[in-house]
């Protein structure tokens, strides 16, 4: 629902909140966790302009009086799990209180100001204790483009239009933006060779994705009806599902991705809440060959606001580009609104067999690609599995990622009548492999 926290007239007294191109105006208020560079345990914070409001300090100082007691108390935790478990009414009361605290004219400015920190004073950390991470495969353009490389006649698997395909990812190797990506070793079979070798991946790739954090979740054995699914999504962040294509290609049959994906997953540190995203919800876009949506995933009312108008972007900066002062080159931009399955359908499908989703679980959307050239959300798609290398401004070429390359992802929401909000960034630089035993 749109409410006073979304009003375009709202401004904040915090520096940088209205700066052009700024991602964190008062209409956004994304939540995250940080460790002060001076040390100590992780603390929760909200990004506003050029600053972070320390939620623990604000709560302990009695500044969150308008928030429910439980929401204010959850702000003292070191992860967002407690807040995620509370549900939309508590999330809303906290957002409203933060909006009133930080808006221009607030009579509590003097008490709040001491609890602001600069981004440079802290290290962001993974904002929730992520018990389980599942990655879906829900962009029909990605599925078609990637499928066409391997099965030109029949790019889409027959299940794609019937259910949101997914695999269980690895939660322990999820890191926040800035953490390097160590090139993994693995078994891979080079083209034309009969036997696999154990070697550093030669086809390291990124996948441009968003991800949803689960809110209250469900008890084991009790599914989440599609009509209630949006009560269970807390917020969204960027996600880079780093992938070693050669390891993946050799290992994935018959049980799906394993070591070709589990070595690392990067997310952006700020969770943009579903309430902040409310102005950017829109009807689902009909797919080119949409079949009848199964009843347990169909809800006509929810479908009118299930798509999210989020523009995502991925850029590359090689070590050579950094040396020559060349700015990161945008490789792709795509719209998440084109996704075939919504995050609500992913959640309901996930719980439809009774599998329990817990607060802080993370659901990746799968690579986000569009139909057109320049909208490919991974290198596999963009270079056609290496057959069509990218030329960079330095004269370098890339089929896949090389050591020293940095991948930088952004996302933003813009709509007439509303203030543009951003997701911050998700970046990671490739580091050389570390040898693994007798290779
Ligand atoms: Ca993926």
XYZ file of C-alpha atoms and ligand atoms in Angstrom:
440
model
C 0.000 0.000 0.000
C 1.124 3.508 -0.784
C 1.240 5.724 2.315
C 2.832 8.889 3.684
C 6.310 7.302 3.667
C 6.243 7.240 -0.156
C 5.222 10.894 -0.681
C 7.503 12.561 -3.212
C 7.428 15.810 -1.214
C 9.159 14.189 1.759
C 12.737 15.309 2.368
C 15.233 14.441 5.063
C 17.523 16.526 7.232
C 20.311 13.964 6.713
C 23.103 15.036 4.314
C 22.905 13.584 0.817
C 19.342 12.265 1.109
C 18.192 14.337 -1.866
C 21.399 14.283 -3.905
C 20.929 13.676 -7.626
C 21.398 10.027 -8.432
C 21.343 9.218 -4.733
C 19.983 5.771 -3.990
C 18.882 6.245 -0.412
C 16.319 9.047 -0.144
C 13.892 9.011 2.766
C 11.400 7.082 0.608
C 13.780 4.089 0.551
C 15.061 3.355 4.099
C 16.742 0.006 3.343
C 17.934 -2.095 6.271
C 21.297 -3.750 6.753
C 23.886 -4.864 9.292
C 27.330 -3.412 9.907
C 30.377 -3.726 12.127
C 32.011 -0.443 13.141
C 35.625 -0.247 11.958
C 36.463 0.365 15.615
C 35.225 -3.170 16.342
C 32.409 -4.802 18.279
C 29.463 -6.982 17.313
C 27.307 -6.428 14.245
C 24.570 -3.805 14.536
C 21.526 -3.090 12.427
C 21.232 0.138 10.507
C 19.129 1.986 7.980
C 20.725 3.777 5.027
C 19.669 7.393 4.602
C 21.522 9.721 2.234
C 25.248 9.603 2.942
C 24.731 8.174 6.409
C 23.631 5.095 8.322
C 21.341 5.409 11.312
C 22.479 2.982 14.012
C 19.197 1.265 14.868
C 20.478 -0.320 18.025
C 21.583 3.028 19.385
C 18.323 4.673 18.292
C 16.293 1.939 19.951
C 18.298 2.004 23.177
C 17.977 5.781 23.257
C 14.181 5.468 23.166
C 13.850 7.118 19.752
C 11.675 4.400 18.192
C 8.629 5.143 20.318
C 6.176 4.980 17.419
C 7.372 1.545 16.388
C 5.861 -1.383 18.237
C 7.809 -2.476 21.271
C 8.721 -5.757 19.567
C 9.952 -4.024 16.384
C 12.014 -1.561 18.436
C 13.428 -4.453 20.416
C 14.338 -6.413 17.259
C 16.384 -3.385 16.163
C 18.867 -4.212 18.948
C 19.720 -7.576 17.343
C 22.810 -8.168 15.218
C 20.820 -9.666 12.301
C 17.509 -8.824 10.668
C 16.020 -12.276 11.397
C 14.066 -11.137 14.443
C 12.496 -8.259 12.552
C 11.842 -10.449 9.508
C 9.892 -12.892 11.690
C 7.480 -10.199 12.879
C 5.503 -9.625 9.686
C 4.206 -6.645 7.687
C 2.371 -4.750 10.462
C 5.531 -4.473 12.551
C 7.663 -3.729 9.478
C 5.295 -0.904 8.640
C 5.295 0.600 12.132
C 9.097 0.674 12.132
C 9.292 2.232 8.666
C 6.775 4.921 9.585
C 8.688 5.735 12.751
C 12.014 5.962 10.903
C 10.443 8.149 8.234
C 9.091 10.563 10.844
C 12.397 10.581 12.729
C 14.472 11.376 9.663
C 12.236 13.752 7.735
C 12.829 17.466 7.529
C 11.263 19.255 10.496
C 11.488 16.295 12.886
C 11.626 17.582 16.453
C 13.880 14.640 17.367
C 16.713 15.586 15.005
C 19.052 16.680 17.786
C 18.610 13.363 19.602
C 18.959 11.310 16.434
C 21.989 13.004 14.882
C 24.559 11.456 17.281
C 23.488 7.989 16.093
C 24.345 8.589 12.423
C 27.482 7.007 11.022
C 29.328 7.493 7.768
C 29.552 4.552 5.383
C 33.347 4.810 5.573
C 33.232 4.198 9.325
C 31.719 0.725 9.041
C 32.035 -2.610 7.272
C 28.753 -4.000 5.983
C 28.046 -7.662 6.721
C 25.456 -10.207 5.559
C 22.255 -8.690 7.002
C 20.579 -11.906 8.136
C 21.554 -15.312 9.325
C 20.614 -17.145 6.123
C 19.563 -20.670 7.030
C 18.718 -21.731 3.508
C 19.331 -20.270 0.091
C 17.406 -21.338 -2.989
C 18.054 -20.036 -6.478
C 15.329 -20.032 -9.121
C 15.398 -19.790 -12.906
C 12.496 -17.530 -13.799
C 13.516 -15.253 -16.692
C 12.054 -16.647 -19.885
C 14.527 -14.616 -21.931
C 17.493 -16.012 -19.993
C 16.083 -19.543 -20.201
C 15.527 -19.141 -23.935
C 18.878 -17.497 -24.731
C 20.911 -19.870 -22.582
C 18.908 -22.889 -23.720
C 19.398 -21.979 -27.365
C 23.189 -22.304 -27.006
C 22.862 -25.979 -26.074
C 19.509 -26.927 -27.645
C 18.868 -24.592 -30.607
C 15.710 -26.426 -31.665
C 14.152 -26.620 -28.229
C 15.614 -24.002 -25.893
C 12.931 -24.064 -23.174
C 12.549 -27.171 -21.063
C 8.898 -28.298 -20.976
C 8.541 -27.552 -17.254
C 9.522 -23.875 -17.525
C 6.033 -22.507 -18.111
C 4.446 -24.758 -15.495
C 6.559 -24.104 -12.418
C 9.365 -21.854 -11.140
C 12.410 -24.112 -11.570
C 14.931 -23.875 -8.731
C 17.881 -25.557 -7.029
C 19.099 -25.559 -3.453
C 22.066 -23.245 -3.144
C 24.713 -23.007 -0.480
C 24.006 -20.554 2.363
C 27.423 -20.705 4.045
C 29.260 -19.108 1.118
C 27.016 -16.049 0.772
C 29.031 -12.844 1.225
C 28.310 -9.138 0.900
C 29.489 -6.782 -1.782
C 33.241 -6.137 -1.738
C 34.260 -9.674 -0.798
C 36.626 -11.040 -3.469
C 35.736 -14.044 -5.600
C 38.486 -16.657 -5.490
C 38.644 -18.574 -8.783
C 37.580 -22.111 -7.880
C 39.223 -25.374 -8.845
C 37.069 -28.188 -10.054
C 36.597 -31.092 -12.392
C 35.999 -29.932 -15.906
C 36.121 -31.472 -19.324
C 37.651 -29.305 -22.014
C 36.072 -29.357 -25.457
C 37.076 -32.425 -27.469
C 38.851 -34.131 -24.576
C 37.486 -37.505 -23.460
C 38.478 -37.276 -19.790
C 37.991 -34.527 -17.232
C 40.864 -32.676 -15.562
C 41.023 -31.054 -12.129
C 41.972 -27.439 -12.733
C 40.981 -23.843 -12.020
C 37.789 -22.987 -13.867
C 38.346 -21.548 -17.334
C 34.752 -20.328 -17.647
C 34.091 -18.141 -14.620
C 30.866 -16.174 -14.997
C 28.510 -13.891 -13.082
C 24.723 -14.069 -12.959
C 22.798 -10.798 -12.563
C 19.984 -11.507 -10.127
C 17.794 -10.100 -7.404
C 16.878 -12.019 -4.276
C 14.027 -11.946 -1.773
C 14.413 -12.396 1.980
C 11.689 -14.524 3.567
C 9.672 -12.957 6.404
C 7.668 -15.031 8.902
C 7.645 -18.200 6.786
C 5.652 -21.360 7.459
C 5.609 -24.333 9.755
C 6.842 -27.650 8.421
C 4.020 -29.389 6.567
C 1.876 -26.252 6.163
C 2.051 -24.628 2.714
C 1.737 -20.872 2.105
C -1.319 -20.074 -0.066
C -0.531 -17.770 -2.976
C -3.028 -15.234 -1.600
C -0.953 -14.901 1.580
C 2.444 -15.070 -0.089
C 3.162 -11.343 -0.068
C 2.904 -11.321 3.741
C 6.005 -13.506 3.758
C 8.433 -11.466 1.675
C 10.461 -8.990 3.729
C 12.541 -7.274 1.071
C 14.956 -7.575 -1.826
C 18.650 -7.198 -2.583
C 20.981 -7.728 -5.545
C 22.554 -11.141 -5.966
C 25.483 -12.369 -8.054
C 25.314 -16.142 -8.484
C 28.963 -16.644 -9.463
C 29.147 -19.680 -11.741
C 31.938 -21.853 -13.116
C 30.397 -22.957 -16.407
C 32.845 -25.742 -17.190
C 32.563 -27.310 -13.723
C 28.785 -26.894 -13.916
C 28.541 -28.489 -17.369
C 30.420 -31.608 -16.257
C 28.778 -32.138 -12.868
C 25.151 -31.057 -13.247
C 23.579 -34.234 -14.590
C 21.460 -35.676 -13.054
C 21.181 -33.687 -9.792
C 21.707 -30.062 -10.825
C 24.274 -27.414 -9.887
C 26.758 -28.228 -7.111
C 30.408 -27.097 -6.923
C 30.078 -24.948 -10.044
C 27.936 -22.589 -7.960
C 28.585 -23.217 -4.252
C 32.019 -21.563 -4.073
C 30.538 -18.068 -3.623
C 27.361 -15.984 -3.883
C 27.529 -12.197 -3.419
C 24.654 -9.985 -2.297
C 24.271 -6.238 -1.848
C 24.245 -5.353 1.856
C 21.061 -3.245 1.971
C 17.652 -4.907 1.982
C 15.090 -2.745 0.197
C 11.821 -3.560 1.952
C 8.663 -4.596 0.139
C 6.986 -1.485 1.510
C 9.647 0.710 -0.119
C 8.989 -1.209 -3.361
C 5.193 -0.717 -3.162
C 5.090 2.118 -5.750
C 6.953 -0.059 -8.239
C 4.684 -3.081 -8.204
C 2.823 -3.727 -11.442
C 0.852 -6.413 -13.280
C 2.646 -9.530 -14.445
C 3.724 -9.327 -18.075
C 2.227 -12.141 -20.125
C 4.890 -14.466 -21.501
C 5.094 -15.223 -25.205
C 3.581 -18.692 -24.831
C 2.091 -18.614 -21.373
C 0.239 -21.801 -20.516
C -2.473 -22.053 -17.904
C -0.915 -21.112 -14.551
C -1.608 -23.925 -12.083
C -4.275 -23.007 -9.540
C -2.027 -23.039 -6.471
C 0.172 -20.360 -8.107
C -2.689 -18.254 -9.499
C -4.220 -15.288 -7.715
C -5.833 -12.728 -10.009
C -5.732 -9.914 -7.471
C -2.103 -10.485 -6.504
C -1.091 -10.908 -10.162
C -2.074 -7.285 -10.759
C 0.796 -6.208 -8.494
C 3.198 -9.146 -8.550
C 5.791 -7.830 -10.975
C 8.404 -5.380 -9.726
C 9.578 -2.567 -11.961
C 13.273 -2.810 -11.062
C 15.997 -2.022 -13.603
C 19.134 -4.064 -13.043
C 22.571 -3.460 -14.505
C 25.930 -5.211 -14.556
C 29.288 -3.618 -15.374
C 32.822 -4.938 -15.762
C 36.138 -3.299 -14.957
C 39.298 -5.256 -15.693
C 42.671 -4.678 -14.039
C 43.784 -3.156 -17.349
C 40.851 -0.746 -17.320
C 41.672 0.295 -13.761
C 45.326 0.908 -14.734
C 44.273 3.110 -17.638
C 41.572 4.891 -15.660
C 38.786 3.489 -17.837
C 35.406 3.474 -16.131
C 33.512 0.193 -15.682
C 31.799 -0.859 -18.899
C 28.100 -1.642 -18.611
C 27.606 -5.098 -20.129
C 23.859 -5.405 -19.677
C 20.730 -3.696 -18.431
C 17.463 -5.557 -18.000
C 14.038 -5.098 -16.450
C 12.949 -7.436 -13.664
C 9.291 -6.712 -14.507
C 9.638 -9.077 -17.470
C 10.259 -12.070 -15.205
C 7.978 -14.981 -16.043
C 7.372 -16.008 -12.422
C 6.939 -13.570 -9.524
C 8.778 -13.762 -6.213
C 5.409 -14.631 -4.628
C 4.949 -17.607 -6.930
C 8.516 -18.720 -6.157
C 7.770 -18.589 -2.425
C 4.437 -20.404 -2.650
C 5.839 -23.051 -4.982
C 8.787 -23.571 -2.616
C 6.447 -24.177 0.350
C 3.810 -26.077 -1.653
C 5.147 -29.480 -0.583
C 5.161 -28.428 3.063
C 8.845 -27.433 3.085
C 9.250 -24.832 5.822
C 10.682 -21.451 4.903
C 12.231 -19.560 7.776
C 12.868 -15.871 8.479
C 16.062 -14.861 6.695
C 15.934 -17.570 4.036
C 17.015 -16.200 0.681
C 15.294 -16.836 -2.659
C 17.333 -15.879 -5.726
C 15.327 -14.958 -8.817
C 17.668 -16.538 -11.356
C 19.560 -14.606 -13.992
C 17.615 -11.573 -15.182
C 17.818 -11.078 -18.933
C 15.743 -9.259 -21.496
C 14.882 -10.166 -25.045
C 17.242 -7.715 -26.774
C 21.026 -7.636 -27.273
C 22.581 -5.771 -24.342
C 20.094 -7.346 -21.943
C 21.972 -10.588 -21.235
C 22.439 -11.163 -17.507
C 25.511 -13.421 -17.746
C 28.556 -13.937 -19.972
C 27.435 -17.396 -21.079
C 24.535 -15.685 -22.791
C 26.357 -12.544 -23.892
C 29.343 -14.289 -25.483
C 27.361 -17.368 -26.575
C 29.437 -19.588 -24.319
C 32.647 -17.853 -25.391
C 32.030 -17.982 -29.155
C 31.514 -14.210 -29.458
C 34.014 -12.447 -27.183
C 33.398 -8.942 -25.877
C 35.835 -6.225 -26.910
C 36.718 -3.807 -24.132
C 37.809 -0.156 -24.481
C 41.403 -1.170 -23.613
C 41.555 -3.595 -26.542
C 41.244 -6.557 -24.196
C 38.693 -9.243 -24.972
C 36.621 -11.363 -22.616
C 34.876 -14.665 -23.150
C 34.616 -15.282 -19.408
C 36.029 -13.522 -16.335
C 39.774 -13.270 -15.777
C 41.717 -12.684 -12.570
C 41.593 -9.035 -11.546
C 38.239 -8.423 -13.238
C 35.639 -6.706 -11.080
C 31.911 -7.244 -11.603
C 29.664 -4.427 -10.379
C 25.858 -4.687 -10.179
C 23.277 -1.975 -9.541
C 19.489 -1.792 -9.427
C 17.022 1.059 -9.248
C 13.303 1.757 -9.328
C 11.929 4.811 -11.108
C 8.322 5.786 -11.741
C 6.580 9.055 -12.545
C 5.158 10.629 -9.424
C 7.570 8.864 -7.082
C 11.110 9.397 -5.891
C 13.668 7.070 -7.501
C 15.244 4.570 -5.116
C 18.320 2.371 -5.512
C 19.701 -0.856 -4.121
C 23.314 0.195 -3.567
C 25.828 -2.069 -5.245
C 27.002 -5.644 -5.371
C 30.643 -5.855 -6.414
C 33.306 -8.512 -6.379
C 36.814 -8.848 -7.838
C 38.253 -12.097 -9.140
C 41.321 -13.391 -7.319
C 43.677 -16.090 -8.617
C 43.075 -19.708 -7.581
C 44.724 -21.432 -4.638
C 46.033 -24.859 -5.538
C 44.092 -27.782 -4.083
C 46.358 -30.731 -3.186
C 47.740 -33.033 -5.873
C 46.286 -31.608 -9.028
Ca 21.482 -18.448 -10.828
